[in-house]
Short mmCIF file of C-alpha atoms and ligand atoms in Angstrom, two decimals:
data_model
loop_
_atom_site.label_atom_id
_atom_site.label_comp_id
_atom_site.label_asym_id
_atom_site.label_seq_id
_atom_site.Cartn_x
_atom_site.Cartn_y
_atom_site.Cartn_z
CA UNK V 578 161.38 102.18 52.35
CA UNK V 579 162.90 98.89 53.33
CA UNK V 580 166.13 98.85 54.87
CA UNK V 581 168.35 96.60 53.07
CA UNK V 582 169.71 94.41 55.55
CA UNK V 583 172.98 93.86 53.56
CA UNK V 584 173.84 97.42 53.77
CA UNK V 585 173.18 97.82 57.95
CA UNK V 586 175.08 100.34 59.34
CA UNK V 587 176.51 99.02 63.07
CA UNK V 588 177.16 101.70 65.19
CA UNK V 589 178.31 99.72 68.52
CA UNK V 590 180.85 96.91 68.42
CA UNK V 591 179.16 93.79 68.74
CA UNK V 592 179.50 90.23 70.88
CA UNK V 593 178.84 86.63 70.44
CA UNK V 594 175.93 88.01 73.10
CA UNK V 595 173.80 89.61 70.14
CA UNK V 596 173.71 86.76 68.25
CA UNK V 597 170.18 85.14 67.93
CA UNK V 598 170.89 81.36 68.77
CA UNK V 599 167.87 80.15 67.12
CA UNK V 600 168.72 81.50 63.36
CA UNK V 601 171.99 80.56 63.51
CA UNK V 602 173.88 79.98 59.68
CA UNK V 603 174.55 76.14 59.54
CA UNK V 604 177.43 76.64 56.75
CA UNK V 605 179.75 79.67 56.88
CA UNK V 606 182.13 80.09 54.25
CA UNK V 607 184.98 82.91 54.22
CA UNK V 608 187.04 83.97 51.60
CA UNK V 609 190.00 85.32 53.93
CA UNK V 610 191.25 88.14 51.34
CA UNK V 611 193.64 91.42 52.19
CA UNK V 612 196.87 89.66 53.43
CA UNK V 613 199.30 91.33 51.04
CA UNK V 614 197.18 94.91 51.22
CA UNK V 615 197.52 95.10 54.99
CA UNK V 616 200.82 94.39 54.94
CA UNK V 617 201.57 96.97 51.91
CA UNK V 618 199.63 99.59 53.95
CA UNK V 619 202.69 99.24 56.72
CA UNK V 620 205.27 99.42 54.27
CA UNK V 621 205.76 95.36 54.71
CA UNK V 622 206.51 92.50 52.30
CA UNK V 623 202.98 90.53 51.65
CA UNK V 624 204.42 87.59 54.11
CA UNK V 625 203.71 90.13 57.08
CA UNK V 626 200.50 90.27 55.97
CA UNK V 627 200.07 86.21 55.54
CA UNK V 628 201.42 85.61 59.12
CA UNK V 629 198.98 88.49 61.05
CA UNK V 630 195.95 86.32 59.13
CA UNK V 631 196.69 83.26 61.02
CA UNK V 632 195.45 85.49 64.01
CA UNK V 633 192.06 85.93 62.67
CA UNK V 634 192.26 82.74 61.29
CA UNK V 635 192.24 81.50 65.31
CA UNK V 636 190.05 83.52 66.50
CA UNK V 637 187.13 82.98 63.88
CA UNK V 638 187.21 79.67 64.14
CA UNK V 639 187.03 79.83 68.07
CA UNK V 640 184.30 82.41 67.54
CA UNK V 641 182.55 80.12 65.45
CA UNK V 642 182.69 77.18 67.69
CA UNK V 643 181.82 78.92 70.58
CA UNK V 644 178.84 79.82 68.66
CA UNK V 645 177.89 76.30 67.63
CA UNK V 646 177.96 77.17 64.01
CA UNK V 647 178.25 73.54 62.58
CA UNK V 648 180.03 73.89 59.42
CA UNK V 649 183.31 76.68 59.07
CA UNK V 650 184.75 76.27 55.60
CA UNK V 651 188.05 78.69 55.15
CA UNK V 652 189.04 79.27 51.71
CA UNK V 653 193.37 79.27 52.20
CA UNK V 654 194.56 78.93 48.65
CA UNK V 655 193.26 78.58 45.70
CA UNK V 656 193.98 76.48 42.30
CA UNK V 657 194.66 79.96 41.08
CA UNK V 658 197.30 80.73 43.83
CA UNK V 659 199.78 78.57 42.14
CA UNK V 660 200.55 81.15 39.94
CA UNK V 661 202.65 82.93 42.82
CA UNK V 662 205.75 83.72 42.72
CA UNK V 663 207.46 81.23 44.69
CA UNK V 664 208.52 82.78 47.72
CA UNK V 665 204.97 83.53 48.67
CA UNK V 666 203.73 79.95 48.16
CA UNK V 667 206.39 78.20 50.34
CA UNK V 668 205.76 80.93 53.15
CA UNK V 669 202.10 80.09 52.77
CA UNK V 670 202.79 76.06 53.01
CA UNK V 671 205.30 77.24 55.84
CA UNK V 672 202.83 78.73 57.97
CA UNK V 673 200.33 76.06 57.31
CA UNK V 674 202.42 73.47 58.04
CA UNK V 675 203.36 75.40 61.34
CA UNK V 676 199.83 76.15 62.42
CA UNK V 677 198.14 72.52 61.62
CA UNK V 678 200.82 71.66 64.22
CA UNK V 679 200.39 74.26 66.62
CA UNK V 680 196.70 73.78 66.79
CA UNK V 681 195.52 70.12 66.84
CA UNK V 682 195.29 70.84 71.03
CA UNK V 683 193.15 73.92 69.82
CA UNK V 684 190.59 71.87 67.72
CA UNK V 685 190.44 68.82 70.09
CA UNK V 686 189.51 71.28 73.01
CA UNK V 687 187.01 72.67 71.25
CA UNK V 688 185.61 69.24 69.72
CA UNK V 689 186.47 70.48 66.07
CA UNK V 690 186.74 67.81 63.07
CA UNK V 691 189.42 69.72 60.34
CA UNK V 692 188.78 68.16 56.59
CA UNK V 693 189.72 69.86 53.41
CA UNK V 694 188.64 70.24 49.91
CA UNK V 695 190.46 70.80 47.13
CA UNK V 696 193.14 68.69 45.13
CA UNK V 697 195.51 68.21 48.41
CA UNK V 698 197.04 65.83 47.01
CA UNK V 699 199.12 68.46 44.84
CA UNK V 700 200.22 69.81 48.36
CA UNK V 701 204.13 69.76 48.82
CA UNK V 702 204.44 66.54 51.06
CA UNK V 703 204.60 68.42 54.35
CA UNK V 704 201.84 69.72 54.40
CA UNK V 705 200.04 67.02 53.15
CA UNK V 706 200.98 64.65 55.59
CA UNK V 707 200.31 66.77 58.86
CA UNK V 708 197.16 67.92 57.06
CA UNK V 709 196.28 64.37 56.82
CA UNK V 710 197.59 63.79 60.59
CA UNK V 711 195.38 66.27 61.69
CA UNK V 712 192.04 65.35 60.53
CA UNK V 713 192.83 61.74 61.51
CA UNK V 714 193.34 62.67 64.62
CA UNK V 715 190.14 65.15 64.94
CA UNK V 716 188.11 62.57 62.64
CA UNK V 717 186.08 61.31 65.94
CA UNK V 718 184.81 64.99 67.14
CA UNK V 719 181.41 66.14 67.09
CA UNK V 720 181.25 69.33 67.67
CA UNK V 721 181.97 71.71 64.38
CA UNK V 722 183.31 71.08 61.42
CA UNK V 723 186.23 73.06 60.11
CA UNK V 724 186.76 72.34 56.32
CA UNK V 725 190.07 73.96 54.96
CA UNK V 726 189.84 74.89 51.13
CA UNK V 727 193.41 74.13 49.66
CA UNK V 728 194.60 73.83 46.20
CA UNK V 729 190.58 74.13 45.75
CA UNK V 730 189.18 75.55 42.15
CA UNK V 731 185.61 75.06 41.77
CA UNK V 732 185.30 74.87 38.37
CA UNK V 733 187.95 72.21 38.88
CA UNK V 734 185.98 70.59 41.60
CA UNK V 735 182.82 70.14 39.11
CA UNK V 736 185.15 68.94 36.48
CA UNK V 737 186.27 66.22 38.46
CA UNK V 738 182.82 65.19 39.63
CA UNK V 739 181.37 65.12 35.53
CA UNK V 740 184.55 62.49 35.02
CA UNK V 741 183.73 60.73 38.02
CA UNK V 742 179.84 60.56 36.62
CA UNK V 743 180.75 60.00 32.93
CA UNK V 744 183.63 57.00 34.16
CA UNK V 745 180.81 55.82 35.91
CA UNK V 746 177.89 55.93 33.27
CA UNK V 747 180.56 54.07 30.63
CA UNK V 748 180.75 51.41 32.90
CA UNK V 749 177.25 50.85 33.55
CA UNK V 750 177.36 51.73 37.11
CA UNK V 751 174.31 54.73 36.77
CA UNK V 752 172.38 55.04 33.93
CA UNK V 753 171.89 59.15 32.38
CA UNK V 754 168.61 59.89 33.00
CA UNK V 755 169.59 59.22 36.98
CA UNK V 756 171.91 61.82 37.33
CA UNK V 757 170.43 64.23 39.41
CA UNK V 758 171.73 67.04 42.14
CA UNK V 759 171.96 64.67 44.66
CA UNK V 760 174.82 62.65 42.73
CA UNK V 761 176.20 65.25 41.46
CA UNK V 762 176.82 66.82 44.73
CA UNK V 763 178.51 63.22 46.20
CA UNK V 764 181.01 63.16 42.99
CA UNK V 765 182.38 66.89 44.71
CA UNK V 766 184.89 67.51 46.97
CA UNK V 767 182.74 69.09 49.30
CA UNK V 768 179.86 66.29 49.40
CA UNK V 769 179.89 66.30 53.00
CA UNK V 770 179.05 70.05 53.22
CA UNK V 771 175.46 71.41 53.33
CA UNK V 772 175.02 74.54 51.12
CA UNK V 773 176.53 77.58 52.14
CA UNK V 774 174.07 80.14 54.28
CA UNK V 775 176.23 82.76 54.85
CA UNK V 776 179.55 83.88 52.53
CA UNK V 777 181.28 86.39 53.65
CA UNK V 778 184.40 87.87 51.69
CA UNK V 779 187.06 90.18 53.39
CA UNK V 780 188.96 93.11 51.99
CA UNK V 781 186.47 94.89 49.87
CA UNK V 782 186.92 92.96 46.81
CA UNK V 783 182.86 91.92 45.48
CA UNK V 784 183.80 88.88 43.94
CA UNK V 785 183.70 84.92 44.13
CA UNK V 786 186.97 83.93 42.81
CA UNK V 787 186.65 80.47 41.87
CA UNK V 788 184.89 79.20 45.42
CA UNK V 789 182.32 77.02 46.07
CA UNK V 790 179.97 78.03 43.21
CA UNK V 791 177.72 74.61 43.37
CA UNK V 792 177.17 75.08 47.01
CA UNK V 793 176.46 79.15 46.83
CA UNK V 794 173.30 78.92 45.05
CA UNK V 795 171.30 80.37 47.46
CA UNK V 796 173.83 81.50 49.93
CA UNK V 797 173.44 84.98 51.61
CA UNK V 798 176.98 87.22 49.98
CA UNK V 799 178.31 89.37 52.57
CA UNK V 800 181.27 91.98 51.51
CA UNK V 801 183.34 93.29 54.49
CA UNK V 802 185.63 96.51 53.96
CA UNK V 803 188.25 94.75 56.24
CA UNK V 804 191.38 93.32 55.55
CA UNK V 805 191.55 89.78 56.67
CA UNK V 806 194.42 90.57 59.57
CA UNK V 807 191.88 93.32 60.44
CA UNK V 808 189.04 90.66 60.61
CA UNK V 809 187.49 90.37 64.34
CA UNK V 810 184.42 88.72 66.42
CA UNK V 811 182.69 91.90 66.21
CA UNK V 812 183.22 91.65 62.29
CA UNK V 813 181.84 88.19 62.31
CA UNK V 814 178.79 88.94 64.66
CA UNK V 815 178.48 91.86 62.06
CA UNK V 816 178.42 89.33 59.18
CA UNK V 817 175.95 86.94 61.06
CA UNK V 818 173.43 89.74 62.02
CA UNK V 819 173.09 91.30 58.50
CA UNK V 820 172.15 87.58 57.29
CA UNK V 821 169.67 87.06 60.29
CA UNK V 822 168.50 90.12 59.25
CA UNK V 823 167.37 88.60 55.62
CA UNK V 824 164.38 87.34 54.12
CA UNK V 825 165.87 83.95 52.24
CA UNK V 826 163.12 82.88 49.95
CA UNK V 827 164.15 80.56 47.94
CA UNK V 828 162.40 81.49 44.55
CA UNK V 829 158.81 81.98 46.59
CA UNK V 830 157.16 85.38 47.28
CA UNK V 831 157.72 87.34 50.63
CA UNK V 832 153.76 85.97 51.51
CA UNK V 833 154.31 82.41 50.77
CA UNK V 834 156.74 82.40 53.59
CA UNK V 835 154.10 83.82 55.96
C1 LIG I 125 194.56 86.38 50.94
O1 LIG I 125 195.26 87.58 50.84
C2 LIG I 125 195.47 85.18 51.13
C3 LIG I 125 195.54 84.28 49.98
C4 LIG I 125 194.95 84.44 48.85
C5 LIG I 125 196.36 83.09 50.14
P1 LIG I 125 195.98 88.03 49.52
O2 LIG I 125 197.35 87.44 49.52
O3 LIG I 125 195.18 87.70 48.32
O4 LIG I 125 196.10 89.59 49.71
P2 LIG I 125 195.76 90.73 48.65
O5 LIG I 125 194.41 90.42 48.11
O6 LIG I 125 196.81 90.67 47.61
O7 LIG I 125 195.79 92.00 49.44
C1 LIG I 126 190.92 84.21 46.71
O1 LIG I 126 191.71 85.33 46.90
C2 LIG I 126 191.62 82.99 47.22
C3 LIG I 126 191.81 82.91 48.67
C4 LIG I 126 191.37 83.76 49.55
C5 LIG I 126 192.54 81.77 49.12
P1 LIG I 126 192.62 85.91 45.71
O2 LIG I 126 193.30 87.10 46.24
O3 LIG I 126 193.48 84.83 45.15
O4 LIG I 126 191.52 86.29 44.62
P2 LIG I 126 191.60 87.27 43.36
O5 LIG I 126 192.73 86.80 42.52
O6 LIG I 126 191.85 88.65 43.89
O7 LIG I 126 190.27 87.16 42.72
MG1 LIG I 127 193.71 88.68 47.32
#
């Protein structure tokens, strides 16, 4: 029988070294989950937990650069995560705020554009404006492309894009029968994004919460019993093996490929 690929068993910790270059994921998307569980495991308040992630946070996206993966897109907080209790929110926007400032030298040494998706514009103030600072001032880099998911809800991302489209067919500026994928995908946050290859989600949790779900048609799901403070290269080269590992066929047979 067929070994699944998505259920490989590593038994050696792995390096940036066993990666093959040549089937590289174009689009990696992570939903970072586990913050408040780590920190509850150590007897901590869940901001312990929020403030270890920025360390994997760092070193995934370095990872992932030195890699040449061209598209890392980092799902931070959701349209859903404004149902937190306070506290927890303005830590989050506190540590945001503090690392977008701490690591624009980071992301111009490595030739990383930062953008974002989401409704940022529902940001506190702060946080929008060095968020806005930052990818300004990475806009002209060419190396990968770092896209933050903030205040991001995709059902709230395709709802935007059908009043965009239906604005837009009142007004005579596309007729009905031309809607097709291709417009739809410009009308969404994340039109500058190719479809997701590779998803990987953090902390054992086997679900999608609200992320990307236009752009995951076809991507490869990869579920990680990690925390994300826990989350390291040789998780990531872990991640990236067990999707070059996979047959992707797209709807055809295992022959057709051949
Ligand atoms: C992920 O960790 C961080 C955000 C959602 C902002 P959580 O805060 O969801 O941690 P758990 O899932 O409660 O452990
Ligand atoms: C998803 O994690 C959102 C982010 C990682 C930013 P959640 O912890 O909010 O997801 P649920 O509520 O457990 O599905
Ligand atoms: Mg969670």
């Amino acid at each position: 029988m067929d070994v699944n690929p998505a259920r490989i068993v590593f038994n050696k910790m792995h390096t940036l070294e066993d990666v093959d270059k040549e089937k590289l994921p174009q689009h990696v998307a992570i939903i970072m989950d586990g913050n408040g569980r780590w920190a509850k495991q150590r007897g901590k308040i869940r901001m312990f937990g929020h403030e270890n992630g920025v360390e994997s946070v760092n070193q995934t996206v370095e990872s992932c650069a030195k890699l040449q993966i061209p598209f890392l897109t980092l799902y931070a907080f959701s349209t859903e995560n404004w149902n937190r209790p306070k506290t927890e929110i303005d830590t989050l926007m506190k540590l945001l705020v503090n690392a977008l400032k701490r690591e624009l030298k980071t992301l111009n040494k490595h030739n990383i554009r930062l953008r974002a998706i989401g409704k940022i514009e529902t940001l506190p103030s702060k946080v929008y404006k060095e968020l806005t600072e930052v990818m300004s001032k990475t806009e002209n880099n060419s190396g990968m492309t770092l896209t933050l998911a903030l205040s991001y809800g995709s059902r709230e991302e395709i709802k935007t894009a059908v009043q965009q489209i239906a604005t837009k067919v009142k007004n005579n500026i596309i007729s009905p029968e031309n809607i097709d994928e291709t417009v739809i995908n410009t009308h969404l946050y994340a039109h500058f994004l190719p479809d997701v290859d590779l998803l990987i989600r953090t902390s054992g949790e086997c679900r999608i919460s609200n992320f990307l779900l236009w752009q995951i048609a076809y991507a490869e799901l990869y579920f990680i019993d990690v925390f994300w403070p826990d989350f390291r290269e040789n998780h990531l080269v872990e991640a990236i093996l067990s999707y070059q590992n996979r047959e992707r066929r797209f709807g055809k047979t295992s022959e057709q490929l051949n």
